[in-house]
CSV table of C-alpha atoms in Angstrom, one decimal:
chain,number,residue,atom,x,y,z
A,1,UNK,CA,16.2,3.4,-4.3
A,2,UNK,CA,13.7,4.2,-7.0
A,3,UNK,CA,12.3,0.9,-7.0
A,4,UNK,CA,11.1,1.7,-3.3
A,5,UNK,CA,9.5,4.8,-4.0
A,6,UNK,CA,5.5,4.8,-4.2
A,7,UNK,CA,4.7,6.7,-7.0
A,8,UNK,CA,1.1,6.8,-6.6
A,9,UNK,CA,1.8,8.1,-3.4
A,10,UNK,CA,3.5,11.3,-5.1
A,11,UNK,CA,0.8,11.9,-7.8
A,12,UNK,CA,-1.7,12.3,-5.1
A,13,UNK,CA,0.8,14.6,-3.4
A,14,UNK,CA,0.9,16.8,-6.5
A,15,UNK,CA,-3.3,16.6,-6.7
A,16,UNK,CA,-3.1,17.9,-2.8
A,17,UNK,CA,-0.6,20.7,-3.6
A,18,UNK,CA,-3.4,21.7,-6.7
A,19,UNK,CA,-5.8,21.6,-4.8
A,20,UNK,CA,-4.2,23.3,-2.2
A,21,UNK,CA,-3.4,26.3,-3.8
A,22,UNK,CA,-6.5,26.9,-5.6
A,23,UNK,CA,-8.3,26.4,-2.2
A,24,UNK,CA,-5.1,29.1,-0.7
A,25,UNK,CA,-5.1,26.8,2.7
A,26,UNK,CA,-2.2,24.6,1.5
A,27,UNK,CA,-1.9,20.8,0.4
A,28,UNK,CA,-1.2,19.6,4.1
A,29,UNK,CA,-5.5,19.1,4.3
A,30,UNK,CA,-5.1,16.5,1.8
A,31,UNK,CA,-1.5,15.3,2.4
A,32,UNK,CA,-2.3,14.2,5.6
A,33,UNK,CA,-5.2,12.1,5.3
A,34,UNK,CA,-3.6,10.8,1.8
A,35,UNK,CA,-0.3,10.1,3.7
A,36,UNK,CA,-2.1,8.0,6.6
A,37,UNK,CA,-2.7,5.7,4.3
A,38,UNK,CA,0.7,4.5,3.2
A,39,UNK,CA,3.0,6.0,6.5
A,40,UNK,CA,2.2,5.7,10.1
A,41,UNK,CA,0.4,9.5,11.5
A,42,UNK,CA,4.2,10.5,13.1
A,43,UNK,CA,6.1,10.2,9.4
A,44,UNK,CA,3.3,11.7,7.7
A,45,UNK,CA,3.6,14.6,10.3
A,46,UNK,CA,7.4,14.7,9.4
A,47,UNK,CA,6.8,14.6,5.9
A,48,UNK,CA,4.2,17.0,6.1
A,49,UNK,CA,6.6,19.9,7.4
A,50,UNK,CA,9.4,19.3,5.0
A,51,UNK,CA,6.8,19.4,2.2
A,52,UNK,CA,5.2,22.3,3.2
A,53,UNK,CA,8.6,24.3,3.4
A,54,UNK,CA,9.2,23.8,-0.6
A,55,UNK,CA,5.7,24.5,-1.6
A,56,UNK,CA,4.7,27.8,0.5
A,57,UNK,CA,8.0,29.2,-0.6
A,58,UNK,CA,6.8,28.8,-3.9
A,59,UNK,CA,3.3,30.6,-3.0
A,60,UNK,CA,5.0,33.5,-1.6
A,61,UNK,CA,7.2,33.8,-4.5
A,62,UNK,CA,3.8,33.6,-6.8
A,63,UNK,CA,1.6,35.6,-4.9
A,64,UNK,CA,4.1,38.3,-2.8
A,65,UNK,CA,1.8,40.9,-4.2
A,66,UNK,CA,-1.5,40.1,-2.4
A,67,UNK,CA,0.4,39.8,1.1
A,68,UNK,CA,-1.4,41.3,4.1
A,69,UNK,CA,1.3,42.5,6.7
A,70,UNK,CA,-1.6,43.2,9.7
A,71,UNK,CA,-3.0,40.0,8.9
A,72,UNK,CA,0.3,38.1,8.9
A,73,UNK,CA,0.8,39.5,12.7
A,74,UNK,CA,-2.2,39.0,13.7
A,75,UNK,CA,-2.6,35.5,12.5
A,76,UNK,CA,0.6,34.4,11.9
A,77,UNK,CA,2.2,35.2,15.7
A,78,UNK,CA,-0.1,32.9,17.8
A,79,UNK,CA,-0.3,30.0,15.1
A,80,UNK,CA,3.8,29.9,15.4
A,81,UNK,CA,2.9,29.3,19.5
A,82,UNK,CA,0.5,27.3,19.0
A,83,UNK,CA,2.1,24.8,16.5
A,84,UNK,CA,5.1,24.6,18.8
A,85,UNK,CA,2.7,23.6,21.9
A,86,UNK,CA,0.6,21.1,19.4
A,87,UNK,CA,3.6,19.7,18.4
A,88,UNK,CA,4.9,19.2,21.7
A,89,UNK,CA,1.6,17.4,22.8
A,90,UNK,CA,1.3,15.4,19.5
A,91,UNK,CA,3.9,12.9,21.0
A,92,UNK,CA,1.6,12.3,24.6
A,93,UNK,CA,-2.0,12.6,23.2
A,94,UNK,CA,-4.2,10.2,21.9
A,95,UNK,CA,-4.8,11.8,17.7
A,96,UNK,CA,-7.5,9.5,16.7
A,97,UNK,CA,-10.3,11.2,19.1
A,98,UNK,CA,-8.5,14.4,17.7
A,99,UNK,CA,-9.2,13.9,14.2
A,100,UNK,CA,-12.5,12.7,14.7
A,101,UNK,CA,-13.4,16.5,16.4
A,102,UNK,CA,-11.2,18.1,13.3
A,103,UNK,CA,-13.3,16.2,10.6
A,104,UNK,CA,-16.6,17.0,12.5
A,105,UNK,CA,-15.6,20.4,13.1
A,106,UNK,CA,-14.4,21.1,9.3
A,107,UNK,CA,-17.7,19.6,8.1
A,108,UNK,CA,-20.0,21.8,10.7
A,109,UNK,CA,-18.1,25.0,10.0
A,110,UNK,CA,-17.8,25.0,6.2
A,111,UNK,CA,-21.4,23.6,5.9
A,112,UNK,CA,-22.4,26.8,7.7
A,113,UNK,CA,-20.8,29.2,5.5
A,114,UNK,CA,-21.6,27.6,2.6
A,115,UNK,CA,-25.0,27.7,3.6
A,116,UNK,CA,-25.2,31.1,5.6
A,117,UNK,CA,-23.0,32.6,2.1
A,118,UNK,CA,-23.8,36.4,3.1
A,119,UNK,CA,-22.5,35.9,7.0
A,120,UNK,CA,-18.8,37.1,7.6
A,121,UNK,CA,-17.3,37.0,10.7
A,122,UNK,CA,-15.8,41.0,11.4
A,123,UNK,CA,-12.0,41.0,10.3
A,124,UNK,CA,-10.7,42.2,13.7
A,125,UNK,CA,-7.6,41.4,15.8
A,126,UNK,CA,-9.8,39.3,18.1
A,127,UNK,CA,-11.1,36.7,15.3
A,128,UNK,CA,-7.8,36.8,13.5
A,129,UNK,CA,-5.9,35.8,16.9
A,130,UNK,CA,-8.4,33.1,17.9
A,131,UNK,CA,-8.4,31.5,14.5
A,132,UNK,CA,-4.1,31.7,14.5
A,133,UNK,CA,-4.5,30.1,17.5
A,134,UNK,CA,-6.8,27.1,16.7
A,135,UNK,CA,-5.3,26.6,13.2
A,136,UNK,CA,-1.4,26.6,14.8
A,137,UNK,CA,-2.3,24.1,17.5
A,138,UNK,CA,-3.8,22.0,15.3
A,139,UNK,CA,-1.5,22.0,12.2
A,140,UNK,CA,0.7,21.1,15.3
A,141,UNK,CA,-1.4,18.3,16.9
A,142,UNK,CA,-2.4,16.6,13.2
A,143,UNK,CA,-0.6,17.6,10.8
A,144,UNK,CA,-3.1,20.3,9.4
A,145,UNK,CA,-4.2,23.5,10.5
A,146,UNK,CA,-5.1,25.0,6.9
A,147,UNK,CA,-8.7,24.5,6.9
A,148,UNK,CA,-9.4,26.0,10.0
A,149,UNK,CA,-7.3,29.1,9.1
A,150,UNK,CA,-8.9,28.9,5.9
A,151,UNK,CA,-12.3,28.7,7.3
A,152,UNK,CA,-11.0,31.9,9.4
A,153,UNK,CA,-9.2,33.6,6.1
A,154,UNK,CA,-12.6,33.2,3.7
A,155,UNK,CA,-15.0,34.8,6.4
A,156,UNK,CA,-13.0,38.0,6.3
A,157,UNK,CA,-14.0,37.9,2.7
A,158,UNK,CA,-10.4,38.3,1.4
A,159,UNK,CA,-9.4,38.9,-2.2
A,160,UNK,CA,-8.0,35.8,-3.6
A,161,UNK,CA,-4.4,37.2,-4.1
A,162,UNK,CA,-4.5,38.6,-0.7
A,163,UNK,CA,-5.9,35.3,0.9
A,164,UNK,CA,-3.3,33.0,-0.7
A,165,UNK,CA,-0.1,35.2,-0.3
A,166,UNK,CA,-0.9,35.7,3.3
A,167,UNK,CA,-2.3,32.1,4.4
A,168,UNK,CA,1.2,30.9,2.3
A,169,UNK,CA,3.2,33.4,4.4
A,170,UNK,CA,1.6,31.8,7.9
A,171,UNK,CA,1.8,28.2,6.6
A,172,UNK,CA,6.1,28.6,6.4
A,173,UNK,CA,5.7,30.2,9.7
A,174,UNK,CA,3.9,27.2,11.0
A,175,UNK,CA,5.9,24.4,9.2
A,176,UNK,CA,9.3,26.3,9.8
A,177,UNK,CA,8.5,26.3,13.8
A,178,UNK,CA,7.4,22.5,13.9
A,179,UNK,CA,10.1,21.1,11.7
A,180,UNK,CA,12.0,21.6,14.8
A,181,UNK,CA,9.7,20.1,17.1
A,182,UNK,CA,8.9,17.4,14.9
A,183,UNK,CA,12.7,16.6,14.7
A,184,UNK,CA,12.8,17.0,18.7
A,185,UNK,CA,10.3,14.2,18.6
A,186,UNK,CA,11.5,11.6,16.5
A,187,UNK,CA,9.2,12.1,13.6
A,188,UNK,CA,11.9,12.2,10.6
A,189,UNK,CA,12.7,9.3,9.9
A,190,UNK,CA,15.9,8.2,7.4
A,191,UNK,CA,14.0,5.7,5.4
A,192,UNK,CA,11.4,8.6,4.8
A,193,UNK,CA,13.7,10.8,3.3
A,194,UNK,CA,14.1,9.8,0.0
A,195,UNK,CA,11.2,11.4,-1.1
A,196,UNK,CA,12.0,14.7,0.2
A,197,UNK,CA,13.4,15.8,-3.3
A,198,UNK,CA,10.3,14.2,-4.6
A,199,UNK,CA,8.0,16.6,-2.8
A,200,UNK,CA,10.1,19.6,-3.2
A,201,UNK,CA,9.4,19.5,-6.7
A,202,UNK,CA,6.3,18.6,-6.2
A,203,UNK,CA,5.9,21.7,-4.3
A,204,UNK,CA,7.0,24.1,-7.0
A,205,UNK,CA,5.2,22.6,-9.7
A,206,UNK,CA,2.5,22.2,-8.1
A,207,UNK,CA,2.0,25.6,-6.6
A,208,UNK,CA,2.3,27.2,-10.7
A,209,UNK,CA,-0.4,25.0,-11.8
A,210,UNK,CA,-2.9,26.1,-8.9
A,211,UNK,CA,-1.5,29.4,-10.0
A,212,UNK,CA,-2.6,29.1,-13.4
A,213,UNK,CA,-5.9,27.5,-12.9
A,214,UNK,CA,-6.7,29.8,-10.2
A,215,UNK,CA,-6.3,32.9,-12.8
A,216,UNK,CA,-9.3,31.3,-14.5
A,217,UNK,CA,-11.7,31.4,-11.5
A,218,UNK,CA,-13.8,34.9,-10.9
A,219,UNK,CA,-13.5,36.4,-7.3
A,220,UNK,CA,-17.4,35.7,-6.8
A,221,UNK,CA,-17.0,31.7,-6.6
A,222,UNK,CA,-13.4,31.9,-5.1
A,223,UNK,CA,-14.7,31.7,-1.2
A,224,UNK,CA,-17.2,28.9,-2.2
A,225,UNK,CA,-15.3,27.1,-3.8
A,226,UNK,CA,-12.5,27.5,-0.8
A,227,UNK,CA,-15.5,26.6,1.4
A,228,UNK,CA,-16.5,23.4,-1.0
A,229,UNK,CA,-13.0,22.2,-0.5
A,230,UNK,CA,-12.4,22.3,3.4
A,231,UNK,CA,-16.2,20.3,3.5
A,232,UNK,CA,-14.5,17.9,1.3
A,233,UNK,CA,-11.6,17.7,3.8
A,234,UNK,CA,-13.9,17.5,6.2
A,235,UNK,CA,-16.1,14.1,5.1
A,236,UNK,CA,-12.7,12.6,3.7
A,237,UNK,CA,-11.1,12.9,7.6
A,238,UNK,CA,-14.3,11.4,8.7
A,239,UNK,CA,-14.7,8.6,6.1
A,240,UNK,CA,-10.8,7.5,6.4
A,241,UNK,CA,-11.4,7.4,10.8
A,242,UNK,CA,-14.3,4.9,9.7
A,243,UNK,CA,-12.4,3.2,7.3
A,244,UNK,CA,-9.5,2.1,10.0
């Protein structure tokens, strides 16, 4: 029923999916610690997947052009084994201490770069594969793995069109492979579902407006501005863990 359906909810769902895109890391890094406050973590996880689905199809449909095939290999392959294996574990493991390490981690690592702005971390097969990794497992574990591949993605210094096609690409991988596992586990629940058509415009709509902002921001203050936004995500984890 529309009467049951939290509106507020879904405009900060369409802020995240903004935000998301501008940032080229996805909405899930404000979805989830938006969501946790009106769902228990396992629905938001749920939620989180289908979401995702509608959204980075739309991505790769606005920015096909920029896609980096190496990087999507290299990236992409061990965050799909990864999600599956955080997934699984999500449903044994205690997620609070979890989150805590995420929101510390997010704050430590983008502080860094934002403050070291010249240091890039060399765009070979070893950092690619070590940041799929971390990013799949944890997009699997909580929900949200996008910072920390975007973390990975803006110290290789990509070109924005190239940073958001391929990071979109990865993130269906990701939520494609733990939709599965998420469904395995009991996380999709009926009375959630009625805002599934909800998000999946959301998803599209939101993805052309991050589009259209993002034409208006120059290359230079792209990857500090990315950086700016996964701090943000950081403090806000951290904050909301407090705030319990």
């Amino acid at each position: 029923m529309i009467k049951d359906i939290n509106f507020i909810f879904l405009v900060l769902a369409l802020i995240a999916e903004v935000i998301g895109t501008i940032g080229g890391f996805g909405s899930s890094v404000f979805f989830v610690p938006l969501g946790n406050f009106y769902f228990d973590f396992y629905s938001v996880l749920g939620l989180t997947a289908i979401f995702h689905l509608s959204s980075n199809v739309s991505k790769i449909f606005l920015f096909k052009k920029g896609l980096d095939k190496k990087l999507l290999i290299n990236i992409g392959i061990p965050s799909v084994v990864f999600v599956i294996l955080g997934g699984v574990l999500s449903k044994y493991l205690n997620s609070t201490y979890l989150e805590i390490f995420l929101g510390v981690f997010l704050v430590a690592f983008s502080a860094f770069f934002l403050i070291k702005s010249k240091f890039t971390i060399s765009p070979n097969r070893k950092n690619a594969i070590v940041g799929g990794s971390f990013s799949g497992f944890s997009a699997g574990l909580l929900g949200t793995g996008g910072a920390i591949r975007g973390l990975t993605m803006a110290a290789f210094n990509l070109e924005k069109s190239v940073f958001i096609a391929t990071s979109a690409f990865i993130d269906f991988m990701i939520d494609f492979s733990r939709t599965f596992v998420y469904y395995n586990n009991g996380y999709i629940h009926d009375h959630d579902l009625k805002y599934v058509p909800f998000l999946f415009v959301i998803g599209l709509v939101g993805s052309f407006i991050g589009k259209k902002i993002l034409a208006y921001i120059p290359q230079s203050k792209f990857r500090k501005l990315s950086l700016s936004f996964v701090l943000l995500i950081g403090i806000i984890t951290i904050v909301q863990l407090v705030l319990r």
